[in-house]
Amino acid sequence: KHIKFAARYQLLANIFEGKAVKGLAITVPATRGKMGGTGYYTFSAKPSDLMKIAYVGHKNSKGPESIETYQRMLKTKRLKDIADYINNGGKFPTNIVINLQYDKKLPFTKKERIGELTFGELQLPSCYASAWVIDGQHRLYGYALSDHAHDSVVPILAFVNLDPTSQKKLFVDINHKQVKVP
């Protein structure tokens, strides 16, 4: 009810987490770089494509092992407000921040290098629950309630294989250390 068609992927993520699924393969143009010694990728993707591999680890969502989760529960009103904003032409210029969990090296085809950045094509993991949403869950799932989940793109900042403690710290830094406009 909250996230419409995307709920199916959250369920499949709980059942088939970490299992490769050919139909989930997505290749995107991307930039690879380092931030404070940590590697990252930036790219854009359709919200409907990201939702297939995304997972939001809500507090208390998976039982005792959810001690490593940090996200708050989705708020229905906020999702509806975001969907209305999108349907009325609104855009979000800020990145959705994710952690790609992958037990191999991510396939990245290098095209060009300029300074510290490498441009190329990134093949995202073709597994359910391989893209843990660190920041932007309401923006992402607001698209599921909108008319534009399949025909829009969103900017994404992706880290790779961050440990749960680093993900939590990043979530706290983004949500509590930045100054909000009153």
mmCIF file with all atom_site columns, C-alpha atoms in Angstrom:
data_model
loop_
_atom_site.group_PDB
_atom_site.id
_atom_site.type_symbol
_atom_site.label_atom_id
_atom_site.label_alt_id
_atom_site.label_comp_id
_atom_site.label_asym_id
_atom_site.label_entity_id
_atom_site.label_seq_id
_atom_site.pdbx_PDB_ins_code
_atom_site.Cartn_x
_atom_site.Cartn_y
_atom_site.Cartn_z
_atom_site.occupancy
_atom_site.B_iso_or_equiv
_atom_site.pdbx_formal_charge
_atom_site.auth_seq_id
_atom_site.auth_comp_id
_atom_site.auth_asym_id
_atom_site.auth_atom_id
_atom_site.pdbx_PDB_model_num
ATOM 1   C CA . LYS A 1 1   ? 0.000  0.000   0.000   1.00 0.00 ? 1   LYS A CA 1
ATOM 2   C CA . HIS A 1 2   ? 2.833  2.399   0.857   1.00 0.00 ? 2   HIS A CA 1
ATOM 3   C CA . ILE A 1 3   ? 5.155  1.781   -2.074  1.00 0.00 ? 3   ILE A CA 1
ATOM 4   C CA . LYS A 1 4   ? 2.881  0.151   -4.660  1.00 0.00 ? 4   LYS A CA 1
ATOM 5   C CA . PHE A 1 5   ? 4.715  -2.016  -7.251  1.00 0.00 ? 5   PHE A CA 1
ATOM 6   C CA . ALA A 1 6   ? 8.051  -1.574  -5.432  1.00 0.00 ? 6   ALA A CA 1
ATOM 7   C CA . ALA A 1 7   ? 6.769  -3.630  -2.467  1.00 0.00 ? 7   ALA A CA 1
ATOM 8   C CA . ARG A 1 8   ? 7.266  -6.743  -4.597  1.00 0.00 ? 8   ARG A CA 1
ATOM 9   C CA . TYR A 1 9   ? 11.009 -6.051  -4.791  1.00 0.00 ? 9   TYR A CA 1
ATOM 10  C CA . GLN A 1 10  ? 11.306 -5.554  -1.019  1.00 0.00 ? 10  GLN A CA 1
ATOM 11  C CA . LEU A 1 11  ? 9.605  -8.934  -0.534  1.00 0.00 ? 11  LEU A CA 1
ATOM 12  C CA . LEU A 1 12  ? 11.811 -10.626 -3.145  1.00 0.00 ? 12  LEU A CA 1
ATOM 13  C CA . ALA A 1 13  ? 14.858 -9.041  -1.486  1.00 0.00 ? 13  ALA A CA 1
ATOM 14  C CA . ASN A 1 14  ? 13.936 -10.739 1.796   1.00 0.00 ? 14  ASN A CA 1
ATOM 15  C CA . ILE A 1 15  ? 13.440 -14.091 0.080   1.00 0.00 ? 15  ILE A CA 1
ATOM 16  C CA . PHE A 1 16  ? 16.236 -14.071 -2.530  1.00 0.00 ? 16  PHE A CA 1
ATOM 17  C CA . GLU A 1 17  ? 18.799 -11.653 -1.073  1.00 0.00 ? 17  GLU A CA 1
ATOM 18  C CA . GLY A 1 18  ? 22.170 -12.047 -2.784  1.00 0.00 ? 18  GLY A CA 1
ATOM 19  C CA . LYS A 1 19  ? 20.978 -14.417 -5.531  1.00 0.00 ? 19  LYS A CA 1
ATOM 20  C CA . ALA A 1 20  ? 21.777 -13.337 -9.103  1.00 0.00 ? 20  ALA A CA 1
ATOM 21  C CA . VAL A 1 21  ? 18.778 -12.777 -11.395 1.00 0.00 ? 21  VAL A CA 1
ATOM 22  C CA . LYS A 1 22  ? 19.486 -12.255 -15.121 1.00 0.00 ? 22  LYS A CA 1
ATOM 23  C CA . GLY A 1 23  ? 16.485 -9.960  -15.592 1.00 0.00 ? 23  GLY A CA 1
ATOM 24  C CA . LEU A 1 24  ? 17.894 -7.457  -13.086 1.00 0.00 ? 24  LEU A CA 1
ATOM 25  C CA . ALA A 1 25  ? 21.050 -6.668  -15.077 1.00 0.00 ? 25  ALA A CA 1
ATOM 26  C CA . ILE A 1 26  ? 21.426 -2.911  -15.612 1.00 0.00 ? 26  ILE A CA 1
ATOM 27  C CA . THR A 1 27  ? 24.377 -1.123  -17.213 1.00 0.00 ? 27  THR A CA 1
ATOM 28  C CA . VAL A 1 28  ? 24.667 2.650   -16.753 1.00 0.00 ? 28  VAL A CA 1
ATOM 29  C CA . PRO A 1 29  ? 27.111 5.355   -17.838 1.00 0.00 ? 29  PRO A CA 1
ATOM 30  C CA . ALA A 1 30  ? 29.027 6.235   -14.667 1.00 0.00 ? 30  ALA A CA 1
ATOM 31  C CA . THR A 1 31  ? 31.873 8.196   -13.140 1.00 0.00 ? 31  THR A CA 1
ATOM 32  C CA . ARG A 1 32  ? 34.252 6.469   -10.711 1.00 0.00 ? 32  ARG A CA 1
ATOM 33  C CA . GLY A 1 33  ? 36.194 8.423   -8.124  1.00 0.00 ? 33  GLY A CA 1
ATOM 34  C CA . LYS A 1 34  ? 37.365 8.562   -4.510  1.00 0.00 ? 34  LYS A CA 1
ATOM 35  C CA . MET A 1 35  ? 36.039 10.647  -1.657  1.00 0.00 ? 35  MET A CA 1
ATOM 36  C CA . GLY A 1 36  ? 38.150 10.701  1.493   1.00 0.00 ? 36  GLY A CA 1
ATOM 37  C CA . GLY A 1 37  ? 39.871 7.497   0.372   1.00 0.00 ? 37  GLY A CA 1
ATOM 38  C CA . THR A 1 38  ? 36.574 5.698   -0.245  1.00 0.00 ? 38  THR A CA 1
ATOM 39  C CA . GLY A 1 39  ? 35.677 4.699   -3.786  1.00 0.00 ? 39  GLY A CA 1
ATOM 40  C CA . TYR A 1 40  ? 32.328 5.704   -5.242  1.00 0.00 ? 40  TYR A CA 1
ATOM 41  C CA . TYR A 1 41  ? 30.371 5.826   -8.489  1.00 0.00 ? 41  TYR A CA 1
ATOM 42  C CA . THR A 1 42  ? 27.923 8.460   -9.702  1.00 0.00 ? 42  THR A CA 1
ATOM 43  C CA . PHE A 1 43  ? 25.284 7.696   -12.297 1.00 0.00 ? 43  PHE A CA 1
ATOM 44  C CA . SER A 1 44  ? 21.643 8.233   -13.172 1.00 0.00 ? 44  SER A CA 1
ATOM 45  C CA . ALA A 1 45  ? 18.971 5.553   -13.386 1.00 0.00 ? 45  ALA A CA 1
ATOM 46  C CA . LYS A 1 46  ? 15.236 5.210   -13.690 1.00 0.00 ? 46  LYS A CA 1
ATOM 47  C CA . PRO A 1 47  ? 13.636 4.946   -10.247 1.00 0.00 ? 47  PRO A CA 1
ATOM 48  C CA . SER A 1 48  ? 11.805 1.802   -11.428 1.00 0.00 ? 48  SER A CA 1
ATOM 49  C CA . ASP A 1 49  ? 15.152 0.150   -12.274 1.00 0.00 ? 49  ASP A CA 1
ATOM 50  C CA . LEU A 1 50  ? 16.810 1.149   -8.997  1.00 0.00 ? 50  LEU A CA 1
ATOM 51  C CA . MET A 1 51  ? 13.808 -0.101  -6.994  1.00 0.00 ? 51  MET A CA 1
ATOM 52  C CA . LYS A 1 52  ? 14.383 -3.619  -8.355  1.00 0.00 ? 52  LYS A CA 1
ATOM 53  C CA . ILE A 1 53  ? 17.757 -3.950  -6.647  1.00 0.00 ? 53  ILE A CA 1
ATOM 54  C CA . ALA A 1 54  ? 17.260 -1.440  -3.824  1.00 0.00 ? 54  ALA A CA 1
ATOM 55  C CA . TYR A 1 55  ? 16.644 -2.371  -0.229  1.00 0.00 ? 55  TYR A CA 1
ATOM 56  C CA . VAL A 1 56  ? 15.818 -0.219  2.743   1.00 0.00 ? 56  VAL A CA 1
ATOM 57  C CA . GLY A 1 57  ? 16.907 -1.771  6.010   1.00 0.00 ? 57  GLY A CA 1
ATOM 58  C CA . HIS A 1 58  ? 14.340 -0.381  8.409   1.00 0.00 ? 58  HIS A CA 1
ATOM 59  C CA . LYS A 1 59  ? 14.898 -0.659  12.108  1.00 0.00 ? 59  LYS A CA 1
ATOM 60  C CA . ASN A 1 60  ? 13.235 -3.869  13.339  1.00 0.00 ? 60  ASN A CA 1
ATOM 61  C CA . SER A 1 61  ? 12.371 -4.968  9.792   1.00 0.00 ? 61  SER A CA 1
ATOM 62  C CA . LYS A 1 62  ? 14.190 -8.294  9.731   1.00 0.00 ? 62  LYS A CA 1
ATOM 63  C CA . GLY A 1 63  ? 14.308 -9.520  13.315  1.00 0.00 ? 63  GLY A CA 1
ATOM 64  C CA . PRO A 1 64  ? 17.276 -9.730  15.700  1.00 0.00 ? 64  PRO A CA 1
ATOM 65  C CA . GLU A 1 65  ? 19.843 -9.265  12.930  1.00 0.00 ? 65  GLU A CA 1
ATOM 66  C CA . SER A 1 66  ? 18.323 -5.853  12.143  1.00 0.00 ? 66  SER A CA 1
ATOM 67  C CA . ILE A 1 67  ? 20.609 -4.382  14.789  1.00 0.00 ? 67  ILE A CA 1
ATOM 68  C CA . GLU A 1 68  ? 22.715 -3.212  11.809  1.00 0.00 ? 68  GLU A CA 1
ATOM 69  C CA . THR A 1 69  ? 19.846 -1.279  10.207  1.00 0.00 ? 69  THR A CA 1
ATOM 70  C CA . TYR A 1 70  ? 19.311 2.433   10.676  1.00 0.00 ? 70  TYR A CA 1
ATOM 71  C CA . GLN A 1 71  ? 16.481 3.673   8.432   1.00 0.00 ? 71  GLN A CA 1
ATOM 72  C CA . ARG A 1 72  ? 13.246 5.073   9.776   1.00 0.00 ? 72  ARG A CA 1
ATOM 73  C CA . MET A 1 73  ? 9.966  3.639   8.540   1.00 0.00 ? 73  MET A CA 1
ATOM 74  C CA . LEU A 1 74  ? 8.474  5.183   5.406   1.00 0.00 ? 74  LEU A CA 1
ATOM 75  C CA . LYS A 1 75  ? 5.823  7.829   6.026   1.00 0.00 ? 75  LYS A CA 1
ATOM 76  C CA . THR A 1 76  ? 2.775  7.482   3.775   1.00 0.00 ? 76  THR A CA 1
ATOM 77  C CA . LYS A 1 77  ? 1.933  11.202  3.795   1.00 0.00 ? 77  LYS A CA 1
ATOM 78  C CA . ARG A 1 78  ? 5.478  12.140  2.850   1.00 0.00 ? 78  ARG A CA 1
ATOM 79  C CA . LEU A 1 79  ? 5.460  9.611   -0.029  1.00 0.00 ? 79  LEU A CA 1
ATOM 80  C CA . LYS A 1 80  ? 2.161  11.021  -1.324  1.00 0.00 ? 80  LYS A CA 1
ATOM 81  C CA . ASP A 1 81  ? 3.454  14.598  -1.044  1.00 0.00 ? 81  ASP A CA 1
ATOM 82  C CA . ILE A 1 82  ? 6.576  13.658  -2.991  1.00 0.00 ? 82  ILE A CA 1
ATOM 83  C CA . ALA A 1 83  ? 4.514  11.847  -5.663  1.00 0.00 ? 83  ALA A CA 1
ATOM 84  C CA . ASP A 1 84  ? 2.291  14.937  -6.031  1.00 0.00 ? 84  ASP A CA 1
ATOM 85  C CA . TYR A 1 85  ? 5.388  17.125  -6.306  1.00 0.00 ? 85  TYR A CA 1
ATOM 86  C CA . ILE A 1 86  ? 6.822  14.860  -9.042  1.00 0.00 ? 86  ILE A CA 1
ATOM 87  C CA . ASN A 1 87  ? 3.483  14.655  -10.891 1.00 0.00 ? 87  ASN A CA 1
ATOM 88  C CA . ASN A 1 88  ? 3.326  18.461  -10.904 1.00 0.00 ? 88  ASN A CA 1
ATOM 89  C CA . GLY A 1 89  ? 6.739  18.740  -12.586 1.00 0.00 ? 89  GLY A CA 1
ATOM 90  C CA . GLY A 1 90  ? 8.940  18.854  -9.478  1.00 0.00 ? 90  GLY A CA 1
ATOM 91  C CA . LYS A 1 91  ? 12.550 17.657  -9.698  1.00 0.00 ? 91  LYS A CA 1
ATOM 92  C CA . PHE A 1 92  ? 15.064 16.533  -7.063  1.00 0.00 ? 92  PHE A CA 1
ATOM 93  C CA . PRO A 1 93  ? 18.585 17.674  -7.985  1.00 0.00 ? 93  PRO A CA 1
ATOM 94  C CA . THR A 1 94  ? 20.203 15.844  -5.062  1.00 0.00 ? 94  THR A CA 1
ATOM 95  C CA . ASN A 1 95  ? 21.631 12.319  -5.176  1.00 0.00 ? 95  ASN A CA 1
ATOM 96  C CA . ILE A 1 96  ? 20.069 9.230   -3.740  1.00 0.00 ? 96  ILE A CA 1
ATOM 97  C CA . VAL A 1 97  ? 22.916 7.688   -1.740  1.00 0.00 ? 97  VAL A CA 1
ATOM 98  C CA . ILE A 1 98  ? 23.274 3.905   -1.843  1.00 0.00 ? 98  ILE A CA 1
ATOM 99  C CA . ASN A 1 99  ? 25.716 1.184   -0.857  1.00 0.00 ? 99  ASN A CA 1
ATOM 100 C CA . LEU A 1 100 ? 26.232 -1.494  -3.504  1.00 0.00 ? 100 LEU A CA 1
ATOM 101 C CA . GLN A 1 101 ? 26.822 -4.812  -1.781  1.00 0.00 ? 101 GLN A CA 1
ATOM 102 C CA . TYR A 1 102 ? 28.665 -7.137  -4.094  1.00 0.00 ? 102 TYR A CA 1
ATOM 103 C CA . ASP A 1 103 ? 31.056 -9.991  -3.359  1.00 0.00 ? 103 ASP A CA 1
ATOM 104 C CA . LYS A 1 104 ? 33.042 -9.534  -6.588  1.00 0.00 ? 104 LYS A CA 1
ATOM 105 C CA . LYS A 1 105 ? 34.599 -6.528  -8.287  1.00 0.00 ? 105 LYS A CA 1
ATOM 106 C CA . LEU A 1 106 ? 31.870 -4.492  -9.988  1.00 0.00 ? 106 LEU A CA 1
ATOM 107 C CA . PRO A 1 107 ? 32.184 -4.714  -13.779 1.00 0.00 ? 107 PRO A CA 1
ATOM 108 C CA . PHE A 1 108 ? 33.254 -1.238  -14.920 1.00 0.00 ? 108 PHE A CA 1
ATOM 109 C CA . THR A 1 109 ? 34.347 -0.602  -18.499 1.00 0.00 ? 109 THR A CA 1
ATOM 110 C CA . LYS A 1 110 ? 36.699 2.369   -18.530 1.00 0.00 ? 110 LYS A CA 1
ATOM 111 C CA . LYS A 1 111 ? 36.161 4.831   -21.383 1.00 0.00 ? 111 LYS A CA 1
ATOM 112 C CA . GLU A 1 112 ? 38.212 7.874   -20.367 1.00 0.00 ? 112 GLU A CA 1
ATOM 113 C CA . ARG A 1 113 ? 40.129 9.302   -17.427 1.00 0.00 ? 113 ARG A CA 1
ATOM 114 C CA . ILE A 1 114 ? 40.239 13.009  -16.593 1.00 0.00 ? 114 ILE A CA 1
ATOM 115 C CA . GLY A 1 115 ? 42.215 13.926  -13.510 1.00 0.00 ? 115 GLY A CA 1
ATOM 116 C CA . GLU A 1 116 ? 40.994 11.911  -10.529 1.00 0.00 ? 116 GLU A CA 1
ATOM 117 C CA . LEU A 1 117 ? 37.794 10.716  -12.291 1.00 0.00 ? 117 LEU A CA 1
ATOM 118 C CA . THR A 1 118 ? 37.273 7.752   -14.575 1.00 0.00 ? 118 THR A CA 1
ATOM 119 C CA . PHE A 1 119 ? 34.330 7.697   -16.959 1.00 0.00 ? 119 PHE A CA 1
ATOM 120 C CA . GLY A 1 120 ? 32.820 4.481   -18.252 1.00 0.00 ? 120 GLY A CA 1
ATOM 121 C CA . GLU A 1 121 ? 29.998 1.971   -18.006 1.00 0.00 ? 121 GLU A CA 1
ATOM 122 C CA . LEU A 1 122 ? 29.054 0.323   -14.725 1.00 0.00 ? 122 LEU A CA 1
ATOM 123 C CA . GLN A 1 123 ? 27.167 -2.946  -14.540 1.00 0.00 ? 123 GLN A CA 1
ATOM 124 C CA . LEU A 1 124 ? 25.062 -2.875  -11.402 1.00 0.00 ? 124 LEU A CA 1
ATOM 125 C CA . PRO A 1 125 ? 24.729 -6.088  -9.384  1.00 0.00 ? 125 PRO A CA 1
ATOM 126 C CA . SER A 1 126 ? 21.882 -8.217  -10.719 1.00 0.00 ? 126 SER A CA 1
ATOM 127 C CA . CYS A 1 127 ? 20.747 -9.270  -7.249  1.00 0.00 ? 127 CYS A CA 1
ATOM 128 C CA . TYR A 1 128 ? 17.807 -8.269  -5.112  1.00 0.00 ? 128 TYR A CA 1
ATOM 129 C CA . ALA A 1 129 ? 18.838 -6.189  -2.077  1.00 0.00 ? 129 ALA A CA 1
ATOM 130 C CA . SER A 1 130 ? 22.233 -5.327  -3.582  1.00 0.00 ? 130 SER A CA 1
ATOM 131 C CA . ALA A 1 131 ? 21.698 -1.551  -3.385  1.00 0.00 ? 131 ALA A CA 1
ATOM 132 C CA . TRP A 1 132 ? 21.035 -0.512  0.231   1.00 0.00 ? 132 TRP A CA 1
ATOM 133 C CA . VAL A 1 133 ? 19.505 2.955   0.367   1.00 0.00 ? 133 VAL A CA 1
ATOM 134 C CA . ILE A 1 134 ? 21.452 5.146   2.784   1.00 0.00 ? 134 ILE A CA 1
ATOM 135 C CA . ASP A 1 135 ? 19.709 8.429   1.976   1.00 0.00 ? 135 ASP A CA 1
ATOM 136 C CA . GLY A 1 136 ? 16.752 9.226   -0.259  1.00 0.00 ? 136 GLY A CA 1
ATOM 137 C CA . GLN A 1 137 ? 14.304 6.413   0.522   1.00 0.00 ? 137 GLN A CA 1
ATOM 138 C CA . HIS A 1 138 ? 11.303 8.756   0.468   1.00 0.00 ? 138 HIS A CA 1
ATOM 139 C CA . ARG A 1 139 ? 12.437 10.355  -2.806  1.00 0.00 ? 139 ARG A CA 1
ATOM 140 C CA . LEU A 1 140 ? 12.971 6.941   -4.397  1.00 0.00 ? 140 LEU A CA 1
ATOM 141 C CA . TYR A 1 141 ? 9.724  5.367   -3.236  1.00 0.00 ? 141 TYR A CA 1
ATOM 142 C CA . GLY A 1 142 ? 7.766  8.576   -3.845  1.00 0.00 ? 142 GLY A CA 1
ATOM 143 C CA . TYR A 1 143 ? 8.327  7.760   -7.522  1.00 0.00 ? 143 TYR A CA 1
ATOM 144 C CA . ALA A 1 144 ? 6.461  4.459   -7.031  1.00 0.00 ? 144 ALA A CA 1
ATOM 145 C CA . LEU A 1 145 ? 3.340  6.477   -6.192  1.00 0.00 ? 145 LEU A CA 1
ATOM 146 C CA . SER A 1 146 ? 3.911  8.941   -9.029  1.00 0.00 ? 146 SER A CA 1
ATOM 147 C CA . ASP A 1 147 ? 3.219  8.673   -12.741 1.00 0.00 ? 147 ASP A CA 1
ATOM 148 C CA . HIS A 1 148 ? 6.940  8.936   -13.556 1.00 0.00 ? 148 HIS A CA 1
ATOM 149 C CA . ALA A 1 149 ? 8.791  5.952   -12.037 1.00 0.00 ? 149 ALA A CA 1
ATOM 150 C CA . HIS A 1 150 ? 9.463  4.529   -15.511 1.00 0.00 ? 150 HIS A CA 1
ATOM 151 C CA . ASP A 1 151 ? 10.168 7.706   -17.509 1.00 0.00 ? 151 ASP A CA 1
ATOM 152 C CA . SER A 1 152 ? 12.349 9.783   -15.153 1.00 0.00 ? 152 SER A CA 1
ATOM 153 C CA . VAL A 1 153 ? 15.936 9.435   -14.015 1.00 0.00 ? 153 VAL A CA 1
ATOM 154 C CA . VAL A 1 154 ? 17.419 10.225  -10.616 1.00 0.00 ? 154 VAL A CA 1
ATOM 155 C CA . PRO A 1 155 ? 21.051 11.001  -9.750  1.00 0.00 ? 155 PRO A CA 1
ATOM 156 C CA . ILE A 1 156 ? 22.738 8.366   -7.610  1.00 0.00 ? 156 ILE A CA 1
ATOM 157 C CA . LEU A 1 157 ? 25.905 8.355   -5.509  1.00 0.00 ? 157 LEU A CA 1
ATOM 158 C CA . ALA A 1 158 ? 26.954 4.747   -4.920  1.00 0.00 ? 158 ALA A CA 1
ATOM 159 C CA . PHE A 1 159 ? 29.534 3.479   -2.480  1.00 0.00 ? 159 PHE A CA 1
ATOM 160 C CA . VAL A 1 160 ? 30.621 -0.152  -2.648  1.00 0.00 ? 160 VAL A CA 1
ATOM 161 C CA . ASN A 1 161 ? 30.709 -2.641  0.225   1.00 0.00 ? 161 ASN A CA 1
ATOM 162 C CA . LEU A 1 162 ? 30.593 -0.142  3.077   1.00 0.00 ? 162 LEU A CA 1
ATOM 163 C CA . ASP A 1 163 ? 30.322 -1.939  6.394   1.00 0.00 ? 163 ASP A CA 1
ATOM 164 C CA . PRO A 1 164 ? 27.073 -1.349  8.357   1.00 0.00 ? 164 PRO A CA 1
ATOM 165 C CA . THR A 1 165 ? 28.775 0.996   10.831  1.00 0.00 ? 165 THR A CA 1
ATOM 166 C CA . SER A 1 166 ? 30.042 3.234   8.000   1.00 0.00 ? 166 SER A CA 1
ATOM 167 C CA . GLN A 1 167 ? 26.580 3.236   6.396   1.00 0.00 ? 167 GLN A CA 1
ATOM 168 C CA . LYS A 1 168 ? 24.983 4.289   9.690   1.00 0.00 ? 168 LYS A CA 1
ATOM 169 C CA . LYS A 1 169 ? 27.564 7.035   10.200  1.00 0.00 ? 169 LYS A CA 1
ATOM 170 C CA . LEU A 1 170 ? 26.947 8.347   6.680   1.00 0.00 ? 170 LEU A CA 1
ATOM 171 C CA . PHE A 1 171 ? 23.169 8.292   7.286   1.00 0.00 ? 171 PHE A CA 1
ATOM 172 C CA . VAL A 1 172 ? 23.590 10.236  10.552  1.00 0.00 ? 172 VAL A CA 1
ATOM 173 C CA . ASP A 1 173 ? 25.997 12.723  8.963   1.00 0.00 ? 173 ASP A CA 1
ATOM 174 C CA . ILE A 1 174 ? 23.616 13.409  6.077   1.00 0.00 ? 174 ILE A CA 1
ATOM 175 C CA . ASN A 1 175 ? 20.508 13.662  8.233   1.00 0.00 ? 175 ASN A CA 1
ATOM 176 C CA . HIS A 1 176 ? 21.836 15.381  11.336  1.00 0.00 ? 176 HIS A CA 1
ATOM 177 C CA . LYS A 1 177 ? 25.088 17.218  10.562  1.00 0.00 ? 177 LYS A CA 1
ATOM 178 C CA . GLN A 1 178 ? 23.882 19.195  7.550   1.00 0.00 ? 178 GLN A CA 1
ATOM 179 C CA . VAL A 1 179 ? 22.136 22.473  8.283   1.00 0.00 ? 179 VAL A CA 1
ATOM 180 C CA . LYS A 1 180 ? 18.467 22.354  7.304   1.00 0.00 ? 180 LYS A CA 1
ATOM 181 C CA . VAL A 1 181 ? 16.758 25.457  5.962   1.00 0.00 ? 181 VAL A CA 1
ATOM 182 C CA . PRO A 1 182 ? 13.997 26.543  8.364   1.00 0.00 ? 182 PRO A CA 1
#
